[in-house]
Coordinates of C-alpha atoms and ligand atoms in Angstrom, one line a residue:
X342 CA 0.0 0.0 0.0
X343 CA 1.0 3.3 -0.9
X344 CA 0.7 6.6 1.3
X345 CA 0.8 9.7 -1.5
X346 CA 0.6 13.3 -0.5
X347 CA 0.1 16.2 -3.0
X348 CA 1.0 19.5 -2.5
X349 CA -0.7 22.7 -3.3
X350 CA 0.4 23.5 -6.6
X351 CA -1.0 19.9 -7.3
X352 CA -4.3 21.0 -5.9
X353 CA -4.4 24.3 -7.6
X354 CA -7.8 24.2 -9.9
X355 CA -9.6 21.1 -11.4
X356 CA -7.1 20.5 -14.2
X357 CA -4.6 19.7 -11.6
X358 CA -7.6 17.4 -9.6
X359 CA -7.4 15.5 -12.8
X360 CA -4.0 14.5 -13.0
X361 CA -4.3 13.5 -9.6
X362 CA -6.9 11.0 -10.7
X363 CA -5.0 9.7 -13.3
X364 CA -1.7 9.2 -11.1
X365 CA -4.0 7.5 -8.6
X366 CA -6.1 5.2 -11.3
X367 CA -2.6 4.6 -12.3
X368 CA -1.7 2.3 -9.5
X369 CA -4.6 0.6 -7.4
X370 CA -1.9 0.7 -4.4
X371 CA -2.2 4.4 -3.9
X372 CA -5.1 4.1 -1.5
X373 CA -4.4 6.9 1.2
X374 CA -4.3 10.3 -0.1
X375 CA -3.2 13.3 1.7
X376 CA -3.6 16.5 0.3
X377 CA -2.6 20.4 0.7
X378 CA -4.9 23.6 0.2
X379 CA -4.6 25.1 -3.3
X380 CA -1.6 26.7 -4.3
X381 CA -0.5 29.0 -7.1
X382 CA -2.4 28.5 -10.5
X383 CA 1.1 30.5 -12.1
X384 CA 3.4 32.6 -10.8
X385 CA 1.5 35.7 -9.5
X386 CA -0.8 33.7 -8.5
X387 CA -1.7 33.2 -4.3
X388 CA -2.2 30.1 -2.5
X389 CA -5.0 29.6 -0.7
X390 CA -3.3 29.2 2.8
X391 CA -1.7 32.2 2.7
X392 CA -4.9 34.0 1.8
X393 CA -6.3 32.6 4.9
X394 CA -3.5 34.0 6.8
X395 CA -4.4 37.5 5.6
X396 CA -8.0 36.8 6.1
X397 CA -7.0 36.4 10.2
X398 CA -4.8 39.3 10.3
X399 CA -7.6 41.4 9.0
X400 CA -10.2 40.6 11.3
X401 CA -8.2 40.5 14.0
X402 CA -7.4 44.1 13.4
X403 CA -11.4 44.5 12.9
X404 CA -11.5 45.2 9.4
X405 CA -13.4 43.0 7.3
X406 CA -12.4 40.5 4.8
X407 CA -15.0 39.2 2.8
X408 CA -13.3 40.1 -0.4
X409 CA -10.4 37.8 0.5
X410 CA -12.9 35.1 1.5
X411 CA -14.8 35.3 -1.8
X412 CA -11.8 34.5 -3.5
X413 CA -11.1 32.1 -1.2
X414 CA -14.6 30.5 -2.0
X415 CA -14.5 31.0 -5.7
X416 CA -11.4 29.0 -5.9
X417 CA -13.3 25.7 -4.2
X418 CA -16.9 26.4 -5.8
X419 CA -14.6 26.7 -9.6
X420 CA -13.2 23.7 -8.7
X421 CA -16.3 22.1 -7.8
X422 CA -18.5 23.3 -10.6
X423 CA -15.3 22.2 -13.5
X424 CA -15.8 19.0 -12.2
X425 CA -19.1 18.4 -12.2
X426 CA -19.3 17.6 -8.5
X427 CA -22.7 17.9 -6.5
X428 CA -20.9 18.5 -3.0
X429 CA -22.6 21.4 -1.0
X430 CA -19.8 23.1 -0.3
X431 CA -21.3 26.2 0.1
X432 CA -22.5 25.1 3.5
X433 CA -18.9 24.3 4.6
X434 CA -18.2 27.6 3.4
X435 CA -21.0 29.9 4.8
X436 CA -20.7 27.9 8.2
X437 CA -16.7 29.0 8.0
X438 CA -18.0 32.6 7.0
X439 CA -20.6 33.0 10.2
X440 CA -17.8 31.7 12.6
X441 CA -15.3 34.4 11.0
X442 CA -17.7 37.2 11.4
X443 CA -18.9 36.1 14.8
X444 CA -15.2 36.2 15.6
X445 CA -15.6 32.3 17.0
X446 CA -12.8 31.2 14.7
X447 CA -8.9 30.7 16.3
X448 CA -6.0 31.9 13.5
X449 CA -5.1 28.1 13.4
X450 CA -8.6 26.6 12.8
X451 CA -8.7 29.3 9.9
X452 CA -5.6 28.4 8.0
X453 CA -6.2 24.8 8.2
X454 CA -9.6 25.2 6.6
X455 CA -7.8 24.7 3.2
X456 CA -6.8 21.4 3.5
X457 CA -10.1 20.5 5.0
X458 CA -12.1 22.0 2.6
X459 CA -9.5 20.4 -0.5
X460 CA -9.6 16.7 1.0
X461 CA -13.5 17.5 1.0
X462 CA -13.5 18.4 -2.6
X463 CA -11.0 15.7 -3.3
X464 CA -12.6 12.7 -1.9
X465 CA -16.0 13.6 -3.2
X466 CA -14.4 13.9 -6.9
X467 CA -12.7 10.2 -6.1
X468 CA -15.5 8.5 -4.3
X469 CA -13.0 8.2 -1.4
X470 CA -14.0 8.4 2.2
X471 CA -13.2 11.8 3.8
X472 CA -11.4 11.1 6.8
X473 CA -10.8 14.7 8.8
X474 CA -7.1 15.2 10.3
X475 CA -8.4 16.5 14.0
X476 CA -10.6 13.3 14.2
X477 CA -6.6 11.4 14.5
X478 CA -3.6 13.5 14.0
X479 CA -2.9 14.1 18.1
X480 CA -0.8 16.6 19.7
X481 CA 0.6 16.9 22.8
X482 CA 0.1 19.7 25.1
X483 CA 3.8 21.2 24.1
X484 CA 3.0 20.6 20.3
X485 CA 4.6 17.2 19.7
X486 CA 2.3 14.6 18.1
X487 CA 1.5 11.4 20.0
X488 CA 2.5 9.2 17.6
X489 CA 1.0 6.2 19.3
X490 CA -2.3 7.4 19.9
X491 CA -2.5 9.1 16.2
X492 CA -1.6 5.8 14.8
X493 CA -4.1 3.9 16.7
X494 CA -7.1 6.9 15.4
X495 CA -6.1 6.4 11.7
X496 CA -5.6 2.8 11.7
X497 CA -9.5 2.0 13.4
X498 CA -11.2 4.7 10.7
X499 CA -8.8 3.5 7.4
X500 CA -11.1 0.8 5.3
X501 CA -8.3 -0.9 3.7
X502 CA -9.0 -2.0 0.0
X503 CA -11.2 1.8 0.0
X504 CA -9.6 5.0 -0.9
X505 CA -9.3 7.4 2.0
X506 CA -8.4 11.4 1.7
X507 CA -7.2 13.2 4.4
X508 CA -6.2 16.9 4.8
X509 CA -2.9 17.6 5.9
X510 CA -1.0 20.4 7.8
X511 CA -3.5 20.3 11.2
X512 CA -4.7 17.6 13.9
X513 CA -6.2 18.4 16.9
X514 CA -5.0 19.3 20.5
X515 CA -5.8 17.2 23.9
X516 CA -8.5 19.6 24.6
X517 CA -10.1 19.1 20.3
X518 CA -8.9 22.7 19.3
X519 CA -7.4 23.2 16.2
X520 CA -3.7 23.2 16.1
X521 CA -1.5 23.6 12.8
X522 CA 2.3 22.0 12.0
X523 CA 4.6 24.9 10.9
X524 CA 4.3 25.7 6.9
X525 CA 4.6 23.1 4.8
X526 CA 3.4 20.7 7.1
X527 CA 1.0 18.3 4.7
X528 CA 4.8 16.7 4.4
X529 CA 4.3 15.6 8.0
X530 CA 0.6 14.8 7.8
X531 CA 1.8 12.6 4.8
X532 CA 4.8 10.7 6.9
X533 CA 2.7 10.0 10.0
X534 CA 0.0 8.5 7.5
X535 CA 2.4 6.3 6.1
X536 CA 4.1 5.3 9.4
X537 CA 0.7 4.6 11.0
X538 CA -0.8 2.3 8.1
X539 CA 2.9 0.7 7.6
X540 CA 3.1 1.9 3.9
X541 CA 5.5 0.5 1.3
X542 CA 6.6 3.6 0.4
X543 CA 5.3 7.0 0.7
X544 CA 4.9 9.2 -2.2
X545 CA 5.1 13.4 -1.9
X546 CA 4.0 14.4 -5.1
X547 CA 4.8 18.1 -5.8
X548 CA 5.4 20.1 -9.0
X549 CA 9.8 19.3 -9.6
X550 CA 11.0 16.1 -10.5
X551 CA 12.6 15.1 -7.4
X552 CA 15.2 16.6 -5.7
X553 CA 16.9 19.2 -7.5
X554 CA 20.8 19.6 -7.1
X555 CA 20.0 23.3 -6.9
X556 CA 17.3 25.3 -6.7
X557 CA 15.9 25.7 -9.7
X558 CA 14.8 29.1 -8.9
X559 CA 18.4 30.1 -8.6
X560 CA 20.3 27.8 -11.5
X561 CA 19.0 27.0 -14.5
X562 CA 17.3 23.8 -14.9
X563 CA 19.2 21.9 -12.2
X564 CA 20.2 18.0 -12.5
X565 CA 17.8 15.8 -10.6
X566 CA 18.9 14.0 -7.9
X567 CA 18.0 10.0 -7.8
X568 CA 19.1 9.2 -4.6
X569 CA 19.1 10.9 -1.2
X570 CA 19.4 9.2 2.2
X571 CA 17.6 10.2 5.4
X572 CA 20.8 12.2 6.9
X573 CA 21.4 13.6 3.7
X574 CA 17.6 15.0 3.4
X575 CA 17.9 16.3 6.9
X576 CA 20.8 18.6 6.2
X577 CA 19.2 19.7 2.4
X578 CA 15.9 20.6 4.3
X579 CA 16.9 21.9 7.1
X580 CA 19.4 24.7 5.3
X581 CA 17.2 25.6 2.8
X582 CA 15.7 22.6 0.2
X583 CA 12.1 23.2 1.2
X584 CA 10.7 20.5 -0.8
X585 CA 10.0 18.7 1.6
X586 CA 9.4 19.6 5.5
X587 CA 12.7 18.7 7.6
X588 CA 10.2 17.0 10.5
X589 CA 8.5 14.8 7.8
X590 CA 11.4 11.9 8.0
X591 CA 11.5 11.1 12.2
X592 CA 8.1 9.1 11.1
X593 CA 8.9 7.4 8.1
X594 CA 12.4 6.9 9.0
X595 CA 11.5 5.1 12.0
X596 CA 9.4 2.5 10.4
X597 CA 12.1 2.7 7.3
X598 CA 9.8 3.5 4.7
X599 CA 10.9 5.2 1.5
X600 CA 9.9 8.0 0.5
X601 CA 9.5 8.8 -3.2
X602 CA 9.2 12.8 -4.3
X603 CA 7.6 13.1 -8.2
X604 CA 5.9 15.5 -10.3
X605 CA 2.4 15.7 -10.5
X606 CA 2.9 17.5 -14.0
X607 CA 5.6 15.1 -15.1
X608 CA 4.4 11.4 -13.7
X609 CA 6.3 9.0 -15.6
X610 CA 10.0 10.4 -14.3
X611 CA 10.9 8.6 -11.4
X612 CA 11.5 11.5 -9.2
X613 CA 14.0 11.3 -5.9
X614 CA 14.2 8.4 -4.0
X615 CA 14.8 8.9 -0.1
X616 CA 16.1 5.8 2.3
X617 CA 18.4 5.0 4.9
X618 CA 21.2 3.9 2.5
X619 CA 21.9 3.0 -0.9
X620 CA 23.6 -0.5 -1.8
X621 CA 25.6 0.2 -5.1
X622 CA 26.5 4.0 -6.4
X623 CA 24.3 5.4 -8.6
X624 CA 27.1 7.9 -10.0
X625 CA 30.3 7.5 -8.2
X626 CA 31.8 10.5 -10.2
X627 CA 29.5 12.8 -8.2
X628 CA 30.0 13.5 -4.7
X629 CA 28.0 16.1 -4.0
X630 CA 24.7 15.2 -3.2
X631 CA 23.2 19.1 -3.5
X632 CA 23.6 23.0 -2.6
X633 CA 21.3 24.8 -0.3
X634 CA 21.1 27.7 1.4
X635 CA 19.0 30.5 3.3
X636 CA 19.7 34.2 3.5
X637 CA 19.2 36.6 6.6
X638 CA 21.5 35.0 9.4
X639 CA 23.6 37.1 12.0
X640 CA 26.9 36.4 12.7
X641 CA 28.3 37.4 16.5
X642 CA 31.9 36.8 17.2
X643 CA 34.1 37.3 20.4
X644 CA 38.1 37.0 20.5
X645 CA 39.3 36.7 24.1
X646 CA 43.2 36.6 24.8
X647 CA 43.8 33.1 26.0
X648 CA 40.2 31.8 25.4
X649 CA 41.6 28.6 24.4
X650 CA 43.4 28.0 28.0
X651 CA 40.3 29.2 29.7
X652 CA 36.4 27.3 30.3
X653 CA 33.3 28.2 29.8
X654 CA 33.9 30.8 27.5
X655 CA 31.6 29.7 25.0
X656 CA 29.2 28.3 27.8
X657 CA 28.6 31.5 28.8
X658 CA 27.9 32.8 25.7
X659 CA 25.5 30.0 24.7
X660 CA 23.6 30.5 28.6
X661 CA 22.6 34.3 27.5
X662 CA 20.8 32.7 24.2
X663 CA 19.4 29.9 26.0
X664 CA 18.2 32.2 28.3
X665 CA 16.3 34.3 25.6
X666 CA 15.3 31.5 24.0
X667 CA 17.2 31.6 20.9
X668 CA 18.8 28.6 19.2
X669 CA 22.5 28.0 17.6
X670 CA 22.9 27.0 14.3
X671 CA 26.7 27.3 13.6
X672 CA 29.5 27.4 15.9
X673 CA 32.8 28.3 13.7
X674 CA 35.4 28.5 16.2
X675 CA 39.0 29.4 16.7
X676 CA 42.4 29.3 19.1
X677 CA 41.3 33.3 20.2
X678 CA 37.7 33.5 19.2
X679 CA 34.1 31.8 18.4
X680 CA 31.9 32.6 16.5
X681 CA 27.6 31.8 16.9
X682 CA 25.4 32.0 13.8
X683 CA 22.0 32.3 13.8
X684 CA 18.9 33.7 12.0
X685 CA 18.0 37.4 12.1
X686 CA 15.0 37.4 12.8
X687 CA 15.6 35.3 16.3
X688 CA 17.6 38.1 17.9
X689 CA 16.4 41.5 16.2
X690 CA 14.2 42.5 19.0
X691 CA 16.4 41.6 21.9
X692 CA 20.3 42.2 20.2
X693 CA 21.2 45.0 22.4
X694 CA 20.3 43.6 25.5
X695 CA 22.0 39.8 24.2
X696 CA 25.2 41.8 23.3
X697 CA 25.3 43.6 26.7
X698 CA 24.9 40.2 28.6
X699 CA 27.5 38.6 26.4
X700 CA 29.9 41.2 27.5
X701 CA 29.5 41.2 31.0
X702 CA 29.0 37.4 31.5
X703 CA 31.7 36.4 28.5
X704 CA 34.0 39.4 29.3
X705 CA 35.8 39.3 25.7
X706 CA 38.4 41.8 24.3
X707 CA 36.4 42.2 21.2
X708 CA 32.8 41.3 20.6
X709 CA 31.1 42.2 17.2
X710 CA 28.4 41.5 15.3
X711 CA 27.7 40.9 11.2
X712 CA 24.3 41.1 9.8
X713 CA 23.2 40.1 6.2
X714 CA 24.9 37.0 6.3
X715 CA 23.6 33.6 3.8
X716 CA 24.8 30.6 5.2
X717 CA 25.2 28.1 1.7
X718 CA 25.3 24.2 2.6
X719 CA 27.2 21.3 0.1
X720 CA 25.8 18.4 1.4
X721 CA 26.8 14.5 0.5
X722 CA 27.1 11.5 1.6
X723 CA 30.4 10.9 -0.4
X724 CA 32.4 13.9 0.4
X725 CA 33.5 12.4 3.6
X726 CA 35.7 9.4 1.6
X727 CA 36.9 12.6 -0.9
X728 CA 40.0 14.9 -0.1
X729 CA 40.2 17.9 -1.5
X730 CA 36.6 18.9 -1.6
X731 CA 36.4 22.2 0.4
X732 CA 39.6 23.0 -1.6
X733 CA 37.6 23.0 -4.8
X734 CA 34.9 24.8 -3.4
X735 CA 37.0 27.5 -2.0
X736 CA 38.9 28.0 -5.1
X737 CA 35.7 28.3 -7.0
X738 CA 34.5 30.9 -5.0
X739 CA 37.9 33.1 -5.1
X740 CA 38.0 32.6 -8.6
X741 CA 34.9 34.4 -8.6
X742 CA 35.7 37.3 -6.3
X743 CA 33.0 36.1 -3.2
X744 CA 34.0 36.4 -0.1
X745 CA 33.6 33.9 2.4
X746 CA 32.9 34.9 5.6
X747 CA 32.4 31.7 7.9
X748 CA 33.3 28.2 7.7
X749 CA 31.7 25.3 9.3
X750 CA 32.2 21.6 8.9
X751 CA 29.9 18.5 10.6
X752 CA 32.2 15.8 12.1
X753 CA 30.2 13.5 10.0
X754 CA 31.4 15.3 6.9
X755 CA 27.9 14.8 5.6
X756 CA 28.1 18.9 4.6
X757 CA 30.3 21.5 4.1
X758 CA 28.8 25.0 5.2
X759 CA 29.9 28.4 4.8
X760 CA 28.8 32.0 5.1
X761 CA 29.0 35.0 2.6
X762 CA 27.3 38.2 2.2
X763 CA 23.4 37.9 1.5
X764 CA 24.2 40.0 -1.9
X765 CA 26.6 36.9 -3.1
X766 CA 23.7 34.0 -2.4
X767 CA 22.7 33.6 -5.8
X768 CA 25.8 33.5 -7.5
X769 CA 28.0 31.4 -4.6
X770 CA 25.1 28.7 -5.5
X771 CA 26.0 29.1 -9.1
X772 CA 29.2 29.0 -8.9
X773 CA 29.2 25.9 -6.6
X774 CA 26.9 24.2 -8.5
X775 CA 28.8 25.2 -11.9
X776 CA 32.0 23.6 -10.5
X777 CA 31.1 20.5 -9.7
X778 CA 28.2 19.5 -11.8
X779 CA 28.9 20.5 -15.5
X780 CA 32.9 20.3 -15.4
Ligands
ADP247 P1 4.3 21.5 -2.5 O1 3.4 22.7 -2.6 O2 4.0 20.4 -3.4 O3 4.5 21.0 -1.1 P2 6.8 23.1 -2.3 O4 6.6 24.4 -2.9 O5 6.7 22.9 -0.8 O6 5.7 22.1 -3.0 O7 8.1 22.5 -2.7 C1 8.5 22.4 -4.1 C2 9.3 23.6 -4.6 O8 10.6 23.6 -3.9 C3 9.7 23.6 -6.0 O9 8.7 24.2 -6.8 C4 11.0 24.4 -6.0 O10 10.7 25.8 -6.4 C5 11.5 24.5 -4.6 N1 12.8 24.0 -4.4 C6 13.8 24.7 -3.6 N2 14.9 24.0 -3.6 C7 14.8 22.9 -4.4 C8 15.6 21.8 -4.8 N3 16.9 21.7 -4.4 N4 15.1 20.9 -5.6 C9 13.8 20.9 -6.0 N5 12.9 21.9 -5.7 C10 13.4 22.9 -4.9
LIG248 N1 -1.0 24.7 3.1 C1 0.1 24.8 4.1 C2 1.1 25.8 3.8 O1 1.0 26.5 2.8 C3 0.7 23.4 4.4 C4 1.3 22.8 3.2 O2 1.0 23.1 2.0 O3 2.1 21.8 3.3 O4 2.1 26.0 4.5
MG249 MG1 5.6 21.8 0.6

């Protein structure tokens, strides 16, 4: 049995709901279907959830937003009327209006009303059963899912040999509100699915043909990439690859099923597979897996005189971020100095008090900080059994006049990471991916 997910672009208008359809007819294992709101129809274009997003902020700033909802309604009732269905949805959607105007709705019940209302829409086109993500997807009270108990909910409603559609990104909390995964998070409704019905493999369909080495909004046409393993998906997702949510592999991974990314638009190419390992190479002349990145990190760095004779330098520093919350993502480091790295947007508001505490706590000779900073990531399995790899990527880079301005390595060698100005993103991908992929 397969577990298939489709994203929002896959969802976007009834043309779309027909190639799913097909991909499904296609293979009689693809019985559980989880799907997304609807996404962009073309570039310009909105999607759905954010829509809904807007729709909260406005009435929760008392102005109203019944133009937004139309269009949020038009999108479903178009879909609905293309296809011929007879579904009501109108009653779904004037229900959803009353609640909004009555100010009864929470922000997450809102956003989440896109997936509902899309599995609704989807299973009625099918003939599937409808099978609503807060009646098994269960939370904790600190936002975890209880995998167990989830498991248990989906497995007693499932009719196996049926079709079932279920809306991702939401489940329900311990007291039956609404409560939403971060964006993006269908991937994760997707993975539990498959974990709890002990799928063969779960398939994220979405609108590239895998894995790209690149993304293809920054190099041209990018090579597709076969095979990834779990760790290796991990590190792509997590700094920057958002094809697929960086939380959707603890579920699958634990029960080892595969997962399978392909293109709604482009079914027959066989898209990225994703597993522990890999017996065989695929192409042993290419050792990195893929290049990522994300813009908008800080950099703060303190030297001390002696720091590497003295403790708790770096504790201390960490102890003020803990202490406001705020989580690590590089620590570059030196004899003299160290270095932290982190988004932005998770010290903006606090910096000046942070900096003050680091001095007085840390008590280093210099202490500075570097905004504007994109943190680029060359991840692979097969650069750790490779010398001479950063070398190549650091030439490639001088070559082309960027500066680097941080260097990290994982002692599993699984990626090679390295800051440079946010201005130099696009082109330090470009060059990276230019060395090692067409020469
Ligand atoms: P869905 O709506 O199906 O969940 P997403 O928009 O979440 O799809 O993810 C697919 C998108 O990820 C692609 O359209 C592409 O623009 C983007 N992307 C970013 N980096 C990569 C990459 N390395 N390979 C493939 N796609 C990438
Ligand atoms: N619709 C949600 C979002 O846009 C969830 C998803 O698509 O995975 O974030
Ligand atoms: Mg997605």
């Amino acid at each position: 049995m397969k577990v298939v997910k489709f994203g929002g672009s896959s969802m976007a208008d009834a043309g779309q709901y027909r190639k799913v359809r097909d991909i499904l007819m296609a293979d009689p294992e693809r019985k559980v279907v989880v799907v997304s709101a609807a996404g962009k129809r073309y570039s310009g274009d909105h999607k759905l959830t954010d829509l809904l997003y807007l729709c909260y902020a406005h009435i929760q700033y008392g102005v109203d937003c019944s133009t937004i909802f139309d269009a949020i309604a038009n999108r479903y009732i178009d879909i609905r009327n293309e296809l011929g269905l007879a579904l009501p949805i109108e009653v779904d959607l004037e229900l959803l209006k009353h609640r909004i105007d009555a100010k009864e709705i929470s922000q997450e019940e809102l956003v989440s009303r896109g997936e509902y209302l899309s599995a609704k829409l989807m299973a009625d086109y099918l003939g599937f059963q409808f099978i609503d993500a807060a009646d098994w997807v269960k939370f904790n009270m600190d936002g975890t899912v209880n995998e167990e108990e989830s498991y248990k909910a989906l497995q007693s409603q499932v009719i196996l040999g049926y079709g079932a559609v279920i809306p991702g990104f939401y489940g329900a909390m311990p007291d039956g509100t609404i409560h939403t995964f971060s964006r993006g998070g269908s991937d994760i409704t997707g993975a539990l699915a498959a974990a709890a019905l002990d799928a063969d493999v779960y398939e994220n369909w979405t609108d590239v043909s895998g894995f790209l080495m690149a993304d293809p909004r920054i190099v041209d046409d990018p090579q597709a990439i076969p095979e990834v393993t779990y760790d290796e998906l991990r590190e792509l997702s997590y700094s920057g690859a958002q094809v697929l949510h960086e939380d959707s592999i603890f579920p699958v991974r634990e029960k080892n099923i595969p997962v399978n990314i392909r293109n709604t638009n482009d079914p027959a190419a066989p898209g990225t597979m994703i597993q522990e390992k890999f017996v065989g190479d695929h192409d042993p002349d290419r050792f990195i897996t893929g290049i990522t990145g994300k813009k908008d990190f800080s950099i703060i760095s303190l030297s001390k005189r002696g720091m590497s004779n003295q403790v708790g330098v770096l504790r201390k520093v960490l102890t003020v971020l803990e202490r406001h919350g705020i989580s690590v993502d590089y620590v570059p480091n030196g004899i003299d100095n160290v270095s932290v790295v982190l988004p932005t947007s998770s010290i903006e508001k606090e910096l000046y008090t942070i900096m003050a505490e680091i001095k007085k706590e840390a008590q280093p000779d210099t202490l500075d900080v570097h905004h504007q900073i994109a943190v680029v990531a060359a991840v692979g399995r097969k650069m750790a059994f490779r010398p001479g790899i950063s070398g190549k990527i650091f030439a490639a880079l001088g070559e082309s006049g960027i500066n680097i301005r941080m260097i990290n390595q994982g002692p599993d060698e699984l990626n090679i990471i390295f800051g440079v100005d946010n201005k130099d993103f696009k082109e330090a991908i470009r060059v990276l991916y230019n060395s090692f992929v067409t020469k």
